[in-house]
mmCIF file of C-alpha atoms in Angstrom:
data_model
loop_
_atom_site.group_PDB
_atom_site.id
_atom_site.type_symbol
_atom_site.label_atom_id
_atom_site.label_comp_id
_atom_site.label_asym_id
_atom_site.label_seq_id
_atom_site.Cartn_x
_atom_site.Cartn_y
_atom_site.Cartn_z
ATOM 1 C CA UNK A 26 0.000 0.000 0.000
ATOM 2 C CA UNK A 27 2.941 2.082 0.771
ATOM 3 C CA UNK A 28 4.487 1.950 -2.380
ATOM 4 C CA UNK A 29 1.543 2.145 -4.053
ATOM 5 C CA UNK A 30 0.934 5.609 -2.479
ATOM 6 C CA UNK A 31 4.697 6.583 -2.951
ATOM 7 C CA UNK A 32 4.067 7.943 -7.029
ATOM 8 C CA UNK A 33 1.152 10.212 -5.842
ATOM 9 C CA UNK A 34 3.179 11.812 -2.944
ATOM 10 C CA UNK A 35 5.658 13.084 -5.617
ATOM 11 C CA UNK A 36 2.572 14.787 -7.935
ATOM 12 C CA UNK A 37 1.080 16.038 -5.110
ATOM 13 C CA UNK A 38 3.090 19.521 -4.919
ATOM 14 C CA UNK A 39 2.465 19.155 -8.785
ATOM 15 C CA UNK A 40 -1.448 18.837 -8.590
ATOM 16 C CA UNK A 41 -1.716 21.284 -5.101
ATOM 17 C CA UNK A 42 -0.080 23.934 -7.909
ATOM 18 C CA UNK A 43 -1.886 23.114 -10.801
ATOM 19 C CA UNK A 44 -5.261 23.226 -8.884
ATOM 20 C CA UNK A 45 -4.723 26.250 -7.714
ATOM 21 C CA UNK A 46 -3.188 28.495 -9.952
ATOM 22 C CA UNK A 47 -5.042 26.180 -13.280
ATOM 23 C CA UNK A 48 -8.589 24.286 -12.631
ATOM 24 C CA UNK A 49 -9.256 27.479 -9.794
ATOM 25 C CA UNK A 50 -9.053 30.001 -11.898
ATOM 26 C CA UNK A 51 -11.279 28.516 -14.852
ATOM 27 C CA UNK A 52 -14.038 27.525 -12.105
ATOM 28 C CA UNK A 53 -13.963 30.870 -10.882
ATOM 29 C CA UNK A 54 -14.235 32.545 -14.419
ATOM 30 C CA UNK A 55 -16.761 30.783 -15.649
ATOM 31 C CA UNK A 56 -18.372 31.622 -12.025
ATOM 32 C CA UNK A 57 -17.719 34.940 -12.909
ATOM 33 C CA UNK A 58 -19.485 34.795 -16.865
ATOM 34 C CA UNK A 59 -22.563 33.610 -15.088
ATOM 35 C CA UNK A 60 -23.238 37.036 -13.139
ATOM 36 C CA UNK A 61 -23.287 40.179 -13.497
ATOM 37 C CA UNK A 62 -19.997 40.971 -11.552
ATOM 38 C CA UNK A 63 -19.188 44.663 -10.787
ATOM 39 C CA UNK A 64 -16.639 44.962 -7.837
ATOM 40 C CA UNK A 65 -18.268 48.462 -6.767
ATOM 41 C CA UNK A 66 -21.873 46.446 -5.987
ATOM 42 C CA UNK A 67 -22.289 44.638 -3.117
ATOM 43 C CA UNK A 68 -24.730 42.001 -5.176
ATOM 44 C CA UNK A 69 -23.625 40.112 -8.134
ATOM 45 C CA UNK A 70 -27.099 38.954 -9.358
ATOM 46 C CA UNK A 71 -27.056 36.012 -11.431
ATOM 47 C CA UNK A 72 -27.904 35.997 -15.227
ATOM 48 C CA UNK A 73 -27.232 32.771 -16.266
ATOM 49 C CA UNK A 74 -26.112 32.987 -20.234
ATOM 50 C CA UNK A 75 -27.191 36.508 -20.402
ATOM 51 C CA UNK A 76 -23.198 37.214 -20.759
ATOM 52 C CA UNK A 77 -22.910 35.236 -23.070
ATOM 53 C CA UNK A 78 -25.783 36.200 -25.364
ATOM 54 C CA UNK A 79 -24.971 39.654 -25.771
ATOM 55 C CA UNK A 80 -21.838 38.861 -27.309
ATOM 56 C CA UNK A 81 -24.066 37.145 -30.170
ATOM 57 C CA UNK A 82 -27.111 40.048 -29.917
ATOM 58 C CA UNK A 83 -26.463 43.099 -32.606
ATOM 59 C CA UNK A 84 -28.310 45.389 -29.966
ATOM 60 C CA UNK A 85 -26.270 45.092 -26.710
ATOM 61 C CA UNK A 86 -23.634 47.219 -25.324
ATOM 62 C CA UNK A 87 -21.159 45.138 -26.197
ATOM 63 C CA UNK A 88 -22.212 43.716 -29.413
ATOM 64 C CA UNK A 89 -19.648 46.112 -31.691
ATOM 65 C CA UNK A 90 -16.495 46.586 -29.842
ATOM 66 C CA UNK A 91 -16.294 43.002 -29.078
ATOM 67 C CA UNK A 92 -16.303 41.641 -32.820
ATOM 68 C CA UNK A 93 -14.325 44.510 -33.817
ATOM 69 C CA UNK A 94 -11.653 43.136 -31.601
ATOM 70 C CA UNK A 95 -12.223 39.942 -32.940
ATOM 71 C CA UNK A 96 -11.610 41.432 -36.152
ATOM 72 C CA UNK A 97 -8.752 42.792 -34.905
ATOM 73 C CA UNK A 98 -7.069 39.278 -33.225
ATOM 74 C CA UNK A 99 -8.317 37.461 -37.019
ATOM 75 C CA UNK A 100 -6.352 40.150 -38.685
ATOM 76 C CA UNK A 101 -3.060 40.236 -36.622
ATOM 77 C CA UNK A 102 -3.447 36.547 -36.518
ATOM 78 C CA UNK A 103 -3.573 36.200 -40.395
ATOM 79 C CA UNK A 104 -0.312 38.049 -40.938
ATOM 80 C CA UNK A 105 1.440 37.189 -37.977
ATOM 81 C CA UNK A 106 1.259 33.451 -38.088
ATOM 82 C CA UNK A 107 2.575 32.449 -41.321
ATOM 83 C CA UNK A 108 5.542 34.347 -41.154
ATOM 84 C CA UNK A 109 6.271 33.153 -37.953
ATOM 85 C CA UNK A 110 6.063 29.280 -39.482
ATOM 86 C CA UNK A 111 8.033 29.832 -42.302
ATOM 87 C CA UNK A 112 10.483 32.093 -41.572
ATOM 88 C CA UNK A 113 11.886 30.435 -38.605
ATOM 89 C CA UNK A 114 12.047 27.334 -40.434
ATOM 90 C CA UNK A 115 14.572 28.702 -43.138
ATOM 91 C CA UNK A 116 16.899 29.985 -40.048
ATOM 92 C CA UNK A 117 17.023 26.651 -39.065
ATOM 93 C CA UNK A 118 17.482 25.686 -42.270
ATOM 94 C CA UNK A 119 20.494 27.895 -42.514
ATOM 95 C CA UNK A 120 21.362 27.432 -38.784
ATOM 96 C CA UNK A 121 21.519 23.844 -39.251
ATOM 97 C CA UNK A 122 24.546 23.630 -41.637
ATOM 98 C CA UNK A 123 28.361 23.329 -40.068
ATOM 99 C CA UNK A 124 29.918 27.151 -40.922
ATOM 100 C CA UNK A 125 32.051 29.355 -38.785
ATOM 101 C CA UNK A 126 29.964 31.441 -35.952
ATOM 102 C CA UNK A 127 27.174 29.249 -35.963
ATOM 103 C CA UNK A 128 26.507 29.424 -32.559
ATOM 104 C CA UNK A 129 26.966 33.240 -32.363
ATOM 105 C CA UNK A 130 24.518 33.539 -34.611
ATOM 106 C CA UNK A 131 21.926 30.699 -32.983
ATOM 107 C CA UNK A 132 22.120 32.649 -29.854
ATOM 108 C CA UNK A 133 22.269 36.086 -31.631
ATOM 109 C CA UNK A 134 19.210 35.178 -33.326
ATOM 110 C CA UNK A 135 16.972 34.032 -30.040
ATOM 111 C CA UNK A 136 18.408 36.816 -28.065
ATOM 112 C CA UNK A 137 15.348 38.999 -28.821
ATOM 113 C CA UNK A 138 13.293 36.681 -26.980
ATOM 114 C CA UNK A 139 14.459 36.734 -23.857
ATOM 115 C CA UNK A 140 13.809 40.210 -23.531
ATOM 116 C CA UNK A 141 10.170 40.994 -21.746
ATOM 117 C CA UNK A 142 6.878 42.565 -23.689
ATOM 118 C CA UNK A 143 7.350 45.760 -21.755
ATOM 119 C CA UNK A 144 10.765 46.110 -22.922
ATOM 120 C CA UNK A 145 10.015 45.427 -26.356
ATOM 121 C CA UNK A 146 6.901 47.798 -26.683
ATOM 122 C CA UNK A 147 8.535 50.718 -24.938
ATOM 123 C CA UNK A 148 11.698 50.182 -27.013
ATOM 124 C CA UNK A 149 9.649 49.816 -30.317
ATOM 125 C CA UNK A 150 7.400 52.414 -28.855
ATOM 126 C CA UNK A 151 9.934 54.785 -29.385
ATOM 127 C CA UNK A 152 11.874 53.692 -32.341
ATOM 128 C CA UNK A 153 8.542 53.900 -34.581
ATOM 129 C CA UNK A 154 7.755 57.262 -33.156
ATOM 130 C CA UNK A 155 6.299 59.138 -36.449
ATOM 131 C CA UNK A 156 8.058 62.749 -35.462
ATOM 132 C CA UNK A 157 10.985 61.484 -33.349
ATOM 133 C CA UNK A 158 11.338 57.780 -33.911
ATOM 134 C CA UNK A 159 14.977 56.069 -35.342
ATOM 135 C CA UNK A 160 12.819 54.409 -38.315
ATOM 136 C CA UNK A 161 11.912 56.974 -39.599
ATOM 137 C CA UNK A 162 15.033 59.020 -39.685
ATOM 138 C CA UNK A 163 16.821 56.260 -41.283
ATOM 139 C CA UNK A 164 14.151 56.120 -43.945
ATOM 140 C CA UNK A 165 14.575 59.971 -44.628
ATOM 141 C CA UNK A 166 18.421 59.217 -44.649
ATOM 142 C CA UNK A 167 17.935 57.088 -47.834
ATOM 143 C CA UNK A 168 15.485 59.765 -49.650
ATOM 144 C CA UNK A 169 12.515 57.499 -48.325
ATOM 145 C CA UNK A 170 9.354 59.081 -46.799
ATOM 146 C CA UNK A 171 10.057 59.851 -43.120
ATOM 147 C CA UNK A 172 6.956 60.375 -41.366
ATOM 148 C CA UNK A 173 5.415 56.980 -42.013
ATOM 149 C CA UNK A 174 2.809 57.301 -38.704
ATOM 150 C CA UNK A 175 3.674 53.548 -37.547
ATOM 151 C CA UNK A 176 1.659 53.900 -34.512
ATOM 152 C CA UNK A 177 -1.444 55.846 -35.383
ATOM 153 C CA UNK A 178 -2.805 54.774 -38.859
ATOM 154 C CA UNK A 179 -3.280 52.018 -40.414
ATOM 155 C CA UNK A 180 -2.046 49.689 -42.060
ATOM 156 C CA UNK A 181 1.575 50.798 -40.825
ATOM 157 C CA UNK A 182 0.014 50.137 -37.272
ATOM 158 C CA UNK A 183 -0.821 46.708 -38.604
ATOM 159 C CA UNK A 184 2.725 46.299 -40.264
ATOM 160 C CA UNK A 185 4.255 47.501 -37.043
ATOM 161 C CA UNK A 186 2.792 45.051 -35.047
ATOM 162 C CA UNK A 187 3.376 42.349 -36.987
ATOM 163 C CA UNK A 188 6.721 43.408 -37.876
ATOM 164 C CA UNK A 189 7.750 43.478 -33.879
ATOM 165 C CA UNK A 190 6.108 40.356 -32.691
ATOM 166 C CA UNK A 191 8.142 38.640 -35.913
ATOM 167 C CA UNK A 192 11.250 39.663 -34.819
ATOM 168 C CA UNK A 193 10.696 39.298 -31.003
ATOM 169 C CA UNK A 194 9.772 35.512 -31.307
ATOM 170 C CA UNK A 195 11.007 34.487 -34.728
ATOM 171 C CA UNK A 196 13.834 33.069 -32.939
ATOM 172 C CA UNK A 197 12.041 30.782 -30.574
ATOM 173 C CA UNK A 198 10.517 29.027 -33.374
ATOM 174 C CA UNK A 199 13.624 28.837 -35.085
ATOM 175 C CA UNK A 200 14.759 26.850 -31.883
ATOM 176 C CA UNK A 201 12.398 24.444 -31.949
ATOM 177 C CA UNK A 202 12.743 23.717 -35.516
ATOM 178 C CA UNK A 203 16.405 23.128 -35.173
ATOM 179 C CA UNK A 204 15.998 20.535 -32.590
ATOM 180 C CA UNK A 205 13.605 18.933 -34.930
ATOM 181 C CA UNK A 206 15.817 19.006 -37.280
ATOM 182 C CA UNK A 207 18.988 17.417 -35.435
ATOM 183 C CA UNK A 208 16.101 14.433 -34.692
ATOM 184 C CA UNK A 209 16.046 13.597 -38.542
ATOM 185 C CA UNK A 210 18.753 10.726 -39.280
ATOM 186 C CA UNK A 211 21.219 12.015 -41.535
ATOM 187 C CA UNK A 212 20.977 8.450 -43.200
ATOM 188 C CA UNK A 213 17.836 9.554 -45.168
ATOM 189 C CA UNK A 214 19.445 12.293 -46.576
ATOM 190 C CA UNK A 215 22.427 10.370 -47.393
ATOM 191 C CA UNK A 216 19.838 7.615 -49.258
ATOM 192 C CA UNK A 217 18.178 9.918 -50.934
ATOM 193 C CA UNK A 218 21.474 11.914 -52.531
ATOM 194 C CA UNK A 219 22.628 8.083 -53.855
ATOM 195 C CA UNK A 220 19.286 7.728 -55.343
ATOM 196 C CA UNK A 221 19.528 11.002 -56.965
ATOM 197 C CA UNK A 222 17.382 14.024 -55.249
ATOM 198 C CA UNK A 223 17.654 17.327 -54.889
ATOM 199 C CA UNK A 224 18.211 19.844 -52.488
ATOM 200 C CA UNK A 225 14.124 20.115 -53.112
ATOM 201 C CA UNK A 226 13.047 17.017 -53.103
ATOM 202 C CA UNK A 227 15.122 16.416 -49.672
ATOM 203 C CA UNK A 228 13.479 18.710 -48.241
ATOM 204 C CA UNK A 229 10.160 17.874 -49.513
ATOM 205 C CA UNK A 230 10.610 14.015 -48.476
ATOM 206 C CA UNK A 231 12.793 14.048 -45.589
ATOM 207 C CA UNK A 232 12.299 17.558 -43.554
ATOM 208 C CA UNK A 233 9.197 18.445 -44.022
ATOM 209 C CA UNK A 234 8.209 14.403 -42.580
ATOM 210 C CA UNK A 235 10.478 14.605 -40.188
ATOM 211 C CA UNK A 236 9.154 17.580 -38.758
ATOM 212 C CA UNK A 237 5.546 17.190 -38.749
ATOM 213 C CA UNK A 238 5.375 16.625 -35.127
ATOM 214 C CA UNK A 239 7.073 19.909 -34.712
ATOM 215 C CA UNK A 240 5.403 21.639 -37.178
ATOM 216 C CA UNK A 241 1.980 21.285 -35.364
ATOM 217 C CA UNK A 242 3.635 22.040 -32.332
ATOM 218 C CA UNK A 243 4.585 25.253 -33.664
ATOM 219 C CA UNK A 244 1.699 25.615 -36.022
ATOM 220 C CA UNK A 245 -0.786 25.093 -33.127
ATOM 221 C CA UNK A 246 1.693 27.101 -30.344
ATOM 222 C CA UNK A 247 2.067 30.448 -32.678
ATOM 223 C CA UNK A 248 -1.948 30.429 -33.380
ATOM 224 C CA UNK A 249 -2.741 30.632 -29.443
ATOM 225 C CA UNK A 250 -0.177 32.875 -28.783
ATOM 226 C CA UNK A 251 -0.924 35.034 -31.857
ATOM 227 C CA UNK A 252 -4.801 35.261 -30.916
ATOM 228 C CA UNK A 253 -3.732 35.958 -27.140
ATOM 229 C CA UNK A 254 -1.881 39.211 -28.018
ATOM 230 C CA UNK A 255 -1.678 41.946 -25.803
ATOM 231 C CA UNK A 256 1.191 43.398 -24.923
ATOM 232 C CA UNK A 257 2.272 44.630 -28.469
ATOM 233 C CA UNK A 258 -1.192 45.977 -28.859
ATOM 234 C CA UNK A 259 -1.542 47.772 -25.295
ATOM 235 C CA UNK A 260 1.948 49.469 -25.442
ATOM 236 C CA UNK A 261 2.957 50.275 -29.487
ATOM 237 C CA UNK A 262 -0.362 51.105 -31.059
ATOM 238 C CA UNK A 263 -2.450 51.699 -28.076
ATOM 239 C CA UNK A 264 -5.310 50.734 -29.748
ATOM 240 C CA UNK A 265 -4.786 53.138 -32.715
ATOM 241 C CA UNK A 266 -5.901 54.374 -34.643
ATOM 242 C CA UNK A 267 -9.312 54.170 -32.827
ATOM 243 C CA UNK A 268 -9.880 50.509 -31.610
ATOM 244 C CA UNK A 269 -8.746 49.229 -34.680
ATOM 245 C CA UNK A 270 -6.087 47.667 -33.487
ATOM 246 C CA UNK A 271 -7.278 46.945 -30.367
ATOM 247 C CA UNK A 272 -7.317 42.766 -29.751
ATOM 248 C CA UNK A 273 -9.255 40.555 -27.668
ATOM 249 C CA UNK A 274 -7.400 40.205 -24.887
ATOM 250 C CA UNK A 275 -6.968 44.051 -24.782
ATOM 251 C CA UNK A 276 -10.584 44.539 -24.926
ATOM 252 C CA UNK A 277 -11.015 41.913 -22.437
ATOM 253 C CA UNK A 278 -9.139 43.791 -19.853
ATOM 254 C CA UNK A 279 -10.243 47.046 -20.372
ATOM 255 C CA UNK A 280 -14.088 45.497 -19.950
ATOM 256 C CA UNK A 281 -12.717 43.993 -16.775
ATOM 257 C CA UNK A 282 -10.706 46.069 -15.258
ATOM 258 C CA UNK A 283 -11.158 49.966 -16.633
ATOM 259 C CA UNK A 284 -15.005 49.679 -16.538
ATOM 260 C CA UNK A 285 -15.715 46.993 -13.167
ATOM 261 C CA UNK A 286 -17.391 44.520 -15.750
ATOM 262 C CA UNK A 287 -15.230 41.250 -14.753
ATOM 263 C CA UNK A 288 -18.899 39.453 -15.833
ATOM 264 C CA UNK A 289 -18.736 39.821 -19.449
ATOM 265 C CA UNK A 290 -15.107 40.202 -19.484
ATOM 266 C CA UNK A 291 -15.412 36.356 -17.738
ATOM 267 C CA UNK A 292 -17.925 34.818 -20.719
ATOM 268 C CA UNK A 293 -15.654 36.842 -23.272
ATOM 269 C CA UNK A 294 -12.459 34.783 -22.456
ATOM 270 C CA UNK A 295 -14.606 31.969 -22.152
ATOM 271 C CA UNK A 296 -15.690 32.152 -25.334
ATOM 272 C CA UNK A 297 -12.398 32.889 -27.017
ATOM 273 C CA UNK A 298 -10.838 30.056 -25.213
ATOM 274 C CA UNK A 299 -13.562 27.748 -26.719
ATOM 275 C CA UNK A 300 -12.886 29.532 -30.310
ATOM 276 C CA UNK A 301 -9.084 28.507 -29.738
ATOM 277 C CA UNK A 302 -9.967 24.688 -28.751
ATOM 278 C CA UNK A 303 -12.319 24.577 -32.032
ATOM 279 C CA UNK A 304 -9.022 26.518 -34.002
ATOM 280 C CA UNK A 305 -6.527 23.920 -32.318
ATOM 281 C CA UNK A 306 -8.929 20.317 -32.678
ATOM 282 C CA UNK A 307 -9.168 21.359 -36.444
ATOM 283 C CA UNK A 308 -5.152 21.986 -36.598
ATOM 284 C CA UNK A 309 -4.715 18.435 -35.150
ATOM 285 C CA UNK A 310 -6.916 17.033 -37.754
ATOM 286 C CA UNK A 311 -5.408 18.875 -40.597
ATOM 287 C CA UNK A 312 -1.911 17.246 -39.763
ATOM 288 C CA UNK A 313 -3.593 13.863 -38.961
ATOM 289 C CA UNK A 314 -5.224 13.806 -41.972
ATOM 290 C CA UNK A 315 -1.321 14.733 -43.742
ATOM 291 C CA UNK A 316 0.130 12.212 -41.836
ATOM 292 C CA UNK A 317 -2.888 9.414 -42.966
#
């Protein structure tokens, strides 16, 4: 019985953790989504789905702004994600091959990302400034227009944010893919030279196999973190121009925290979160279906 118990003694610290600080905080939010929560009342009535309907209803409050920043996440989503799939992979691509420096660059490369989101929005904050900003000056160096407004107007506030998140995580991608990478026998690419393929066809046969597991790790990893953006949003753009560029999660805290309204703020990242398992069950089918 003793040893039995013995396995269960080690998870416990594990479990006492994860129920606290994981399964806690989902029962309380979707607590939360079913009433309507405003820390200045003393009652929190209940509504039931009431939350949750007005996110669907074309004549509630928060009907507009909370599909605009829906549009907002699909859009920064769109652009962000497949750059930071493919791009990556061709630095690990490169990254990959014997040459002098390589590690230099490997850690030169991922150096961006371990560097905080506050530190990377102020920074790019101030580099895309349209009066004062570095970007701009260098553009108006090379006879380039030089007061691009990054920040305020779109799409440059689109292209900005994009642009940013790229290069702050591009390199933890690129990571992964390399250890992917250094996973695939070099036997298979030694076969298929004898047997005559190309560079192409290698890496049509043998990588892109090879890495399927990793590619839906990535594939499935960028999506949540792309639709979860905040930071960039919150500190670069602000919003701007408008909401416009205002995402989810943004929206989700101003709701919450700037207006008391932890409620709907509660059934609206409920209801992402069940958009993202829908996004991430049809990701692992896609590859499934590849791998079939």
């Amino acid at each position: 019985m003793h040893r039995r118990a013995t396995p269960y003694l080690f998870l416990l610290p594990y479990l006492v953790i994860f129920g606290v600080f994981g399964l806690l905080p989902i029962v309380l939010g979707v607590w939360l989504s079913l009433h309507q929560w405003d820390f200045q009342l003393p009652n929190k009535p209940f509504v039931g789905l009431d939350n949750y309907k007005e996110l669907f209803s074309s004549d509630s409050l928060v009907f507009g702004d909370w599909w605009e920043s829906v549009r907002a996440t699909a859009i920064f989503t769109v652009a962000s994600v497949p750059l930071l799939v493919v791009l990556p992979l061709g630095m690990a691509l490169l990254l990959n091959r014997s040459f002098p420096g390589r590690t230099f660059f490997r850690a030169l490369y991922f150096a961006p990302y371990v560097l905080g989101v506050a530190v990377i929005g102020l920074l790019w904050r101030f580099l895309l400034d349209a009066n004062l900003g570095f970007v701009n000056h260098l553009l108006g160096l090379v006879g380039l227009p030089s007061d691009t407004p990054w920040v305020t107007a779109t799409p440059w506030a689109w292209v900005s944010l994009v642009g940013v998140t790229v290069w702050w995580t591009c390199g933890f991608n690129a990571v992964i893919y390399l250890a992917g990478l250094q996973d695939i026998p070099a036997e298979l690419y030694e076969a298929a030279t004898v047997d005559g393929a190309t560079a192409w066809d290698r890496f049509r046969h043998v990588t892109l196999p090879g890495l399927r597991p990793v590619l839906l790790f990535v594939v499935t990893t960028t999506i949540l973190a792309s639709a979860n953006m905040f930071g960039q949003s919150y500190l670069i753009t602000q919003g701007a121009p408008g909401n416009e560029t205002r995402t989810v999660v943004s929206y989700i805290v101003e709701r919450g925290l700037a207006q008391n309204d932890a409620g709907r703020a509660a059934a609206m990242s409920i209801t992402l979160t069940l958009m993202l398992v829908l996004i991430s069950v049809a990701n692992f089918r896609i590859f499934r279906y590849q791998e079939d």
